[in-house]
Structure formats: C-alpha cells, structure tokens
PDB file of C-alpha atoms in Angstrom:
ATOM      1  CA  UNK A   1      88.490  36.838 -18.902  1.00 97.00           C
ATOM      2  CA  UNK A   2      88.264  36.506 -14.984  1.00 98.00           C
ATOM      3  CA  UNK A   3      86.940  33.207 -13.531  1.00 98.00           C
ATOM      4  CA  UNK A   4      84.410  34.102 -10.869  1.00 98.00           C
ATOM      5  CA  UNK A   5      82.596  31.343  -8.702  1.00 98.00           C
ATOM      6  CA  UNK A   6      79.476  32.722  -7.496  1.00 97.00           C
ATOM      7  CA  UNK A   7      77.292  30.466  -4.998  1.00 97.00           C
ATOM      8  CA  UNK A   8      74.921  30.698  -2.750  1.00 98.00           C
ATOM      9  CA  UNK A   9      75.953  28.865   0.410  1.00 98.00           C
ATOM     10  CA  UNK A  10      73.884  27.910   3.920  1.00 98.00           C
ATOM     11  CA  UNK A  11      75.587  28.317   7.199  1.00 98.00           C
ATOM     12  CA  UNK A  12      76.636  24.855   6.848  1.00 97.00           C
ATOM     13  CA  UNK A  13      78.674  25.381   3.696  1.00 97.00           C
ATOM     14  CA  UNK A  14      75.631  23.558   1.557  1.00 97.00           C
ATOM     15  CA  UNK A  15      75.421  24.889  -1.633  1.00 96.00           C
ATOM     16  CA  UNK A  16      72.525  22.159  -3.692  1.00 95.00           C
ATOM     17  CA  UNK A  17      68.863  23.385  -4.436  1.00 94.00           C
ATOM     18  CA  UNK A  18      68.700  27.039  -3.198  1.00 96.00           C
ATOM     19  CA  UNK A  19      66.293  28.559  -5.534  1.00 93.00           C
ATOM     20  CA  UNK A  20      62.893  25.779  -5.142  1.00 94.00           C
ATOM     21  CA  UNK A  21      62.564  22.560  -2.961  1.00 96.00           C
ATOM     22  CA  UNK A  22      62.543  20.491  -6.582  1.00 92.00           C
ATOM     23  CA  UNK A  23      65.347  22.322  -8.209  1.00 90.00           C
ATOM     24  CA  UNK A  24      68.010  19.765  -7.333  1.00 90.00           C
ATOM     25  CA  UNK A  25      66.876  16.393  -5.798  1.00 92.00           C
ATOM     26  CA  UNK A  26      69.557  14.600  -6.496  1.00 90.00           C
ATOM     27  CA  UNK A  27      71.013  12.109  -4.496  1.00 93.00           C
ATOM     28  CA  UNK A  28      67.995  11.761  -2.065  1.00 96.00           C
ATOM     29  CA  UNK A  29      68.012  15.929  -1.190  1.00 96.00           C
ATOM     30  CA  UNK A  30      64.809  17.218   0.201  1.00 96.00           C
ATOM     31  CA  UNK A  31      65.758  20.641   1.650  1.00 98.00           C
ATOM     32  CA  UNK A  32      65.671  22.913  -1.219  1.00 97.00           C
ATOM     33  CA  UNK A  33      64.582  26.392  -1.750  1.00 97.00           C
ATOM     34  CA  UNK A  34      66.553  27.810   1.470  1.00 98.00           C
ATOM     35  CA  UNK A  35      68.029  30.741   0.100  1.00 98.00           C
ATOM     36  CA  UNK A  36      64.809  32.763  -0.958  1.00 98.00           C
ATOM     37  CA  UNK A  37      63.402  32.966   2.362  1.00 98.00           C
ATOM     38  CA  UNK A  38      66.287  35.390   2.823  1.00 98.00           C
ATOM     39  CA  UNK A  39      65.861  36.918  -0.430  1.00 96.00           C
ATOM     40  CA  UNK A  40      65.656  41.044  -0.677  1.00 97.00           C
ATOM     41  CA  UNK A  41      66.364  44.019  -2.398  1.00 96.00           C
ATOM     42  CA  UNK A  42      69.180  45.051  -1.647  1.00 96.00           C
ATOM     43  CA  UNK A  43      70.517  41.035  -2.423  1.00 96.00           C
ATOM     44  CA  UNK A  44      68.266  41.191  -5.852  1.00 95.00           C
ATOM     45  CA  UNK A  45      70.146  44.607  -6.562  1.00 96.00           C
ATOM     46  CA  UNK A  46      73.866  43.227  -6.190  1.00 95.00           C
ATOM     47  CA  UNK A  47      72.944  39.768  -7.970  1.00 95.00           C
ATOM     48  CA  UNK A  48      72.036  42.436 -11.138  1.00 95.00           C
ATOM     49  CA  UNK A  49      75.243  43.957 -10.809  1.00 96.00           C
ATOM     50  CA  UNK A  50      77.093  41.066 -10.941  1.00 96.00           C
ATOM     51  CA  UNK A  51      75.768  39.862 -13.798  1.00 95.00           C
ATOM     52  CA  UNK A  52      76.232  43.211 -15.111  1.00 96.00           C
ATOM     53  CA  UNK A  53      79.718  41.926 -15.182  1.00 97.00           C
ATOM     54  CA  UNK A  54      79.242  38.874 -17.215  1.00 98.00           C
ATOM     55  CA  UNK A  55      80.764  38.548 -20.796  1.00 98.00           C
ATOM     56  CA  UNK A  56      80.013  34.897 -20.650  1.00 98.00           C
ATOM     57  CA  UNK A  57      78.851  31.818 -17.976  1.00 98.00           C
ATOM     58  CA  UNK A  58      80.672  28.378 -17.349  1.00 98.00           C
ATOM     59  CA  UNK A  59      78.034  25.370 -15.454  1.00 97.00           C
ATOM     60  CA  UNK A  60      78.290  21.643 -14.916  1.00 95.00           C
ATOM     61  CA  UNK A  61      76.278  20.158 -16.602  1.00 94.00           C
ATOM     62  CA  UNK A  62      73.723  19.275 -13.520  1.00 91.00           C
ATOM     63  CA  UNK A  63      73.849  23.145 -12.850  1.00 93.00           C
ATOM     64  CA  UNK A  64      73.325  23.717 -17.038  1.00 95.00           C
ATOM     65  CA  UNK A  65      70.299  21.457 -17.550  1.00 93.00           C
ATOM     66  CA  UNK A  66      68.702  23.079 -14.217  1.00 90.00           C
ATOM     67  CA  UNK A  67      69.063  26.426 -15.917  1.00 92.00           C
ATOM     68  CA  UNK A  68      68.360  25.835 -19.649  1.00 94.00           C
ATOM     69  CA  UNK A  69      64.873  24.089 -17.943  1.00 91.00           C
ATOM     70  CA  UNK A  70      64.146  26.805 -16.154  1.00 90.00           C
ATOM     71  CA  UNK A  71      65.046  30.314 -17.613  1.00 92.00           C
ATOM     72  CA  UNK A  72      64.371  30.570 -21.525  1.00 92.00           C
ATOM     73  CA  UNK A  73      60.753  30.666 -20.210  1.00 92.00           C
ATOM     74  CA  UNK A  74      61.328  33.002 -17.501  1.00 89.00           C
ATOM     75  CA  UNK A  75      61.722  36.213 -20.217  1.00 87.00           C
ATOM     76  CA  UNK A  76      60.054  38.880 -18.518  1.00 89.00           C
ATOM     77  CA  UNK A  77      62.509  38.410 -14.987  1.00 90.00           C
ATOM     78  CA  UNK A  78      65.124  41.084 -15.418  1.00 90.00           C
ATOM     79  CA  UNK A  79      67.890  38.802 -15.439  1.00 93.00           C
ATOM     80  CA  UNK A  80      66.658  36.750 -17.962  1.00 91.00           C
ATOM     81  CA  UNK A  81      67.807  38.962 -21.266  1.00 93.00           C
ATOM     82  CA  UNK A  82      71.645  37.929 -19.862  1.00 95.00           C
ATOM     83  CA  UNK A  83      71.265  34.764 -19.054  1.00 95.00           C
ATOM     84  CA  UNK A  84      69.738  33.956 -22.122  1.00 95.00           C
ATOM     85  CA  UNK A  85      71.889  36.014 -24.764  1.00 96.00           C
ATOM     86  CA  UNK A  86      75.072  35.519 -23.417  1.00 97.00           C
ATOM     87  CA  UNK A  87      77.527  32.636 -24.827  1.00 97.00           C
ATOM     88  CA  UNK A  88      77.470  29.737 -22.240  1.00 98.00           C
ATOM     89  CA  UNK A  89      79.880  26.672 -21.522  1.00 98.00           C
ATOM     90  CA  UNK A  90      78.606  23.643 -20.458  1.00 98.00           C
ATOM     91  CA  UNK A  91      81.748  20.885 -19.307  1.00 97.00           C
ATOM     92  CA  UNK A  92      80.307  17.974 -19.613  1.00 96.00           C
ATOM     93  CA  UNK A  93      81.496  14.010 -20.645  1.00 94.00           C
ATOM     94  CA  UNK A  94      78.026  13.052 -21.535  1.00 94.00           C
ATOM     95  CA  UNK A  95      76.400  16.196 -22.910  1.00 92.00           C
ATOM     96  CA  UNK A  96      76.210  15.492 -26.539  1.00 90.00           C
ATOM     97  CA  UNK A  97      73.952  18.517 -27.448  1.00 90.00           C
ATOM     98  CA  UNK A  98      72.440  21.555 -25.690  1.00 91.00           C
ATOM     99  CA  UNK A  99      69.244  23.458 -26.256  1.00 87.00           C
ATOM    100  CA  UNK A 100      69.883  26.527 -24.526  1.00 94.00           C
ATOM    101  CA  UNK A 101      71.753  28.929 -26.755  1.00 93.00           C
ATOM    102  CA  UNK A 102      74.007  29.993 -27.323  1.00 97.00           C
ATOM    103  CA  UNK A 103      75.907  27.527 -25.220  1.00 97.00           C
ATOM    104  CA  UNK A 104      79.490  25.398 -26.017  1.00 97.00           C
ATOM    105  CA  UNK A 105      80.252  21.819 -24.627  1.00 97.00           C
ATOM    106  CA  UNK A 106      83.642  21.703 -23.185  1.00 97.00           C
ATOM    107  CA  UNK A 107      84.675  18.361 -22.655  1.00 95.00           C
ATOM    108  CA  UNK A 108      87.774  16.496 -22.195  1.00 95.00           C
ATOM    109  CA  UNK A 109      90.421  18.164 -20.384  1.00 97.00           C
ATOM    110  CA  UNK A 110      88.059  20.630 -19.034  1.00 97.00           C
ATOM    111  CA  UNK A 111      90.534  23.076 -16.685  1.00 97.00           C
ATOM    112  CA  UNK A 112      92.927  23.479 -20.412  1.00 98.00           C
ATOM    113  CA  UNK A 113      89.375  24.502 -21.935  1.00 97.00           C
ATOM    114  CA  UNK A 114      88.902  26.809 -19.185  1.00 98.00           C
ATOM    115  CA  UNK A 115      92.420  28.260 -19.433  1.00 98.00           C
ATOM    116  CA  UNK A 116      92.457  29.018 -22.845  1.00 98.00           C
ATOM    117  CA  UNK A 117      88.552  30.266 -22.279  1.00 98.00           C
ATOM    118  CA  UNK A 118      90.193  32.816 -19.563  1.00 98.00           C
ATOM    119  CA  UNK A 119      93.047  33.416 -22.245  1.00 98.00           C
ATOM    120  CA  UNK A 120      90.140  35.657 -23.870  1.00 97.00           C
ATOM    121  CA  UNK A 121      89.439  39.143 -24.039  1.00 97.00           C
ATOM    122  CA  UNK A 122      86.864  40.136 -21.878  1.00 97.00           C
ATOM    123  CA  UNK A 123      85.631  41.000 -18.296  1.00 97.00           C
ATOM    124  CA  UNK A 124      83.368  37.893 -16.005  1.00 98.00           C
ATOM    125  CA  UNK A 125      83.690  34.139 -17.167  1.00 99.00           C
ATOM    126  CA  UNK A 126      80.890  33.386 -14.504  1.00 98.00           C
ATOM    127  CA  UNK A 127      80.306  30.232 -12.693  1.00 98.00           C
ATOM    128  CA  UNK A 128      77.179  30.179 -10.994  1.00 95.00           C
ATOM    129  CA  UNK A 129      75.989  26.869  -8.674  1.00 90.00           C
ATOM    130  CA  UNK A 130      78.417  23.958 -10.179  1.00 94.00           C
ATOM    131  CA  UNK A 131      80.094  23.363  -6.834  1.00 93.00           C
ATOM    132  CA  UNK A 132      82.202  20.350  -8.595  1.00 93.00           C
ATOM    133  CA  UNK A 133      83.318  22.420 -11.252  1.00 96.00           C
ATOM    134  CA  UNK A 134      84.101  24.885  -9.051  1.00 96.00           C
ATOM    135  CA  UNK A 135      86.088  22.738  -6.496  1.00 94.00           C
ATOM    136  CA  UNK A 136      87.919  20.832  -9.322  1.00 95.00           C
ATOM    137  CA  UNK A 137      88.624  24.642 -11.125  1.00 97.00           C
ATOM    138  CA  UNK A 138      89.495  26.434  -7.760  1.00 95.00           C
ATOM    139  CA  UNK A 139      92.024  23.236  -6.707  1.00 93.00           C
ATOM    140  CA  UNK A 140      93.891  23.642 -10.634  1.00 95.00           C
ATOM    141  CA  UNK A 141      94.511  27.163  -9.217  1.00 95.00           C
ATOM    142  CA  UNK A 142      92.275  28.770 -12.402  1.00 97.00           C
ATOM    143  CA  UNK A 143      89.450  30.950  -9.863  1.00 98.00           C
ATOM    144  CA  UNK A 144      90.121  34.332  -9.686  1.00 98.00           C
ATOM    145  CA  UNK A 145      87.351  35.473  -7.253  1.00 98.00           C
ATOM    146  CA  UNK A 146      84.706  33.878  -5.178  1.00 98.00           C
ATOM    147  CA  UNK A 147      81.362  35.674  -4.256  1.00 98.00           C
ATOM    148  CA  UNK A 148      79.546  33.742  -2.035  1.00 98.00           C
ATOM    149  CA  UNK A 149      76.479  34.867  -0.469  1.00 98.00           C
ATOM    150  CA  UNK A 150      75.814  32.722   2.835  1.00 99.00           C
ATOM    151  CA  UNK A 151      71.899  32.530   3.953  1.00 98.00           C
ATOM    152  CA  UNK A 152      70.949  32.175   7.521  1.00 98.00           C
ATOM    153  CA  UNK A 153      69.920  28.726   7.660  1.00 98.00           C
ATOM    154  CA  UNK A 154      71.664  25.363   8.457  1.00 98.00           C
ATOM    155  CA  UNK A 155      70.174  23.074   6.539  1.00 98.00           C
ATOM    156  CA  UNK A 156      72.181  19.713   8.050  1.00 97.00           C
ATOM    157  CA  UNK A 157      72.675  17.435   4.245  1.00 97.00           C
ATOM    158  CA  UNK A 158      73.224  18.541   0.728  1.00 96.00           C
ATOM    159  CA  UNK A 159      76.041  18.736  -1.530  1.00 94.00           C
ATOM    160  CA  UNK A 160      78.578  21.305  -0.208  1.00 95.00           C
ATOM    161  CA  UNK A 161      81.041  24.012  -2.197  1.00 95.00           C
ATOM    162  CA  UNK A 162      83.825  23.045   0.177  1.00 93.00           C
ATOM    163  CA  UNK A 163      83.463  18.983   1.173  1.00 91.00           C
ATOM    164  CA  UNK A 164      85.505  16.823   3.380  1.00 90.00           C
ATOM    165  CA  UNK A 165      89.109  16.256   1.277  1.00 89.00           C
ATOM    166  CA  UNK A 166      88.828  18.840  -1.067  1.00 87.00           C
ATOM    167  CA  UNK A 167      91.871  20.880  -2.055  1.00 88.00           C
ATOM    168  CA  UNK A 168      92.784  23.579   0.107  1.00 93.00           C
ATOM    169  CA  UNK A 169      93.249  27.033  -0.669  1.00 94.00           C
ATOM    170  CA  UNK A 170      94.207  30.611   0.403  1.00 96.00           C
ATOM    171  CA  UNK A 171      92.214  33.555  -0.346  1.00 97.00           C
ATOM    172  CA  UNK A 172      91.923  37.143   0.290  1.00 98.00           C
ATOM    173  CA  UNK A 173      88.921  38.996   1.848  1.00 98.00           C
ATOM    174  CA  UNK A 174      88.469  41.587  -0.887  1.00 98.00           C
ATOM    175  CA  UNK A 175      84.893  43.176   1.048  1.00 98.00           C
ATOM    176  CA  UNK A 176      81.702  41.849   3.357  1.00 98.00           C
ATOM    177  CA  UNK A 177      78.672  43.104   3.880  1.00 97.00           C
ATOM    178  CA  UNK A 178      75.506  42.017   5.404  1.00 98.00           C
ATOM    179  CA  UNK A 179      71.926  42.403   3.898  1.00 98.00           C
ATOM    180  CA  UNK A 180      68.653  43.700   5.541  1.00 98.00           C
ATOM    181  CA  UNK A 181      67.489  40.120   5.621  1.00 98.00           C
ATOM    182  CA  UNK A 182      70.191  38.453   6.780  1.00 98.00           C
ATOM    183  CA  UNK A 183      72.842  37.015   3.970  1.00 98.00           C
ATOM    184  CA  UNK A 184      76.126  37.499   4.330  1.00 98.00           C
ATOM    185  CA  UNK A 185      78.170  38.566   1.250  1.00 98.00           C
ATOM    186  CA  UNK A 186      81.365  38.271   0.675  1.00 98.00           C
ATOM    187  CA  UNK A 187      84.079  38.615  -1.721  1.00 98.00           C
ATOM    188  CA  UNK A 188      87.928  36.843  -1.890  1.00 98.00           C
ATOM    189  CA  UNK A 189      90.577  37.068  -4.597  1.00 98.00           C
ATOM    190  CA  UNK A 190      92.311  33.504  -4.680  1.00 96.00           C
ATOM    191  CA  UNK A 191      95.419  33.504  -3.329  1.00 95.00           C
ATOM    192  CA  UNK A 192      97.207  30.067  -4.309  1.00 92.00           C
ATOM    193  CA  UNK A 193      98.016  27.960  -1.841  1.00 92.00           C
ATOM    194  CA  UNK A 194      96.933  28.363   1.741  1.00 94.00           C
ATOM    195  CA  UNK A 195      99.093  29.513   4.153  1.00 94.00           C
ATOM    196  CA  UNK A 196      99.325  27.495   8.100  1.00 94.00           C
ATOM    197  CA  UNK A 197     101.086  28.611  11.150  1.00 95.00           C
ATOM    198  CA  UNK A 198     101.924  27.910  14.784  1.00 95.00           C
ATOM    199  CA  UNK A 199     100.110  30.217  17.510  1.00 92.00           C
ATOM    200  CA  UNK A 200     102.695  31.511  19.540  1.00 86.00           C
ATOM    201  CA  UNK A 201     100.109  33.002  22.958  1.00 71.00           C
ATOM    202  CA  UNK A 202     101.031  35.972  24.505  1.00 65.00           C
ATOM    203  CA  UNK A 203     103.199  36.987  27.916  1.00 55.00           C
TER     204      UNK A 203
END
C-alpha cells in the first residue's frame, strides 16, 4: 500500500482542531474549528475522492479516539460508510483496546509496523490529522505522498505538521489548485532527503 498524509493545515502551518472549536483542546488550544469556515463543494467533492482511494487508515491515537467519538454516530454523512467499514490502525503505547471497528493497535516499533503494513497489497494506507505520526513516519522516510489542504486563516498557536526541529525533507509538487472558497490544495511525492544550494545572482 501507499502511505498518504492528508492534513488540513492553516496559513501558519497549524494543523490541531480543524473540524469544531472542542475537537482537540489539548494542551490549552482554544482556536478550533478554522478549517470549515472555508469549507465548499468543490473541497467536499475532492475529500470524497480521496477517500475513494482508501483500502485502509493509520491515526495516533489522539487523532483515533477523536474519530471513533465522533463518526460511528455520524452514519448518514457520506463519508461515514468508509470510515467506518474500513480496517483501521491505531499506534499507540497506551491503547490497550479500541471500540471503533474494525481497527488494529500497532505498538512498539511503530515505523517496522508501518513498513510491513505498506508491504501489503493494496492502493491508500491513509493518515488523516496525526501530525506526530506523520512527522515521526515522514522523517523514517516511509510517506509516499502528502495532500495538504491549507485554509486561509492564521490562527497564531496550535500544534503544527511541520514544528521547529523536525526532520527535514524534499518533496515534489505533484499538482495545486485553489478552491472557490479559498483553500489551497496541494499534492507532493516525497522525495528523500532535501536538497540545499548556494544562489549564485545574475550579471
């Protein structure tokens, strides 16, 4: 399978609570919900194919027990028959059972469970949200493609996708677009490591 990080980013690179103002409070954040101002058709349209794409999803556990609250009661949304039917991995230390299935703890040495997870047949391992998991998955070199969709908005303090001393990484601008209300999609293969240069001016 292919190991896609899919997030939903501000301006600012903030990537905590998009969907409500209480669906992630943690560590003192009180700017949530950002992302569906800026919500459309169009946006609502592409999120549906991308899932589409989905043979299974990989979360954090903060990102897991946000979702597993949230969408086995949400059944008549249309995204809600994948979500819900489709095998899930949780990595987690602490998780010692889930609730939402059909889901599978990975703990441990979580990027090896991941590699031998992408070692499957099969099209999308999805990550959605889980900005730690996807930082400590992206720096073992294991992320094939990132989607992120970047709202409008700066929001100033959250958690971001890419923090201060993470690991770096090149990547390749696969396609961008813009939507009617304003987020900016776009798509990059992972490269490896990033590439750094000297500017050399011109006569």
């Amino acid at each position: 399978m292919k190991l896609v990080v899919q997030e939903f980013l501000t301006l600012d690179g903030v990537s905590q609570g998009p969907g409500a103002p209480d669906e992630d409070t943690s560590d003192g954040f009180t700017r949530g919900g950002w992302f569906v101002p800026h919500l459309d058709e169009e946006f609502e349209r592409q999120a549906g194919e991308w899932l589409g794409e989905a043979d299974a999803f990989l979360f954090g556990r903060r990102t897991y027990e946000n979702f597993a609250r949230d969408w086995p009661r949400m059944t008549d949304h249309p995204f809600s028959g994948i979500l819900n039917g489709l095998p899930k991995y949780v990595a987690s230390n602490t998780l010692t059972e889930a609730a939402w299935d059909p889901t599978t703890i990975l703990s441990g040495d979580v990027p090896a469970r991941v590699a031998e997870l992408k070692r499957r047949p099969g099209r999308d391992l999805q990550i959605h949200g889980s900005a730690r998991l996807a930082q400590s998955l992206l720096a073992a070199g294991l992320v094939d493609e990132l989607r992120l969709a970047i709202a409008p908005v700066v929001v100033g303090e959250g958690r971001r996708l890419f923090p201060d001393g993470g690991a770096p990484a090149g990547l390749r601008l696969l396609s961008h677009r813009t939507t009617p209300a304003g987020v900016s999609v776009h798509i990059f293969t992972a490269t490896g490591p990033p590439d750094f240069a000297t500017y050399g001016g011109g006569a």
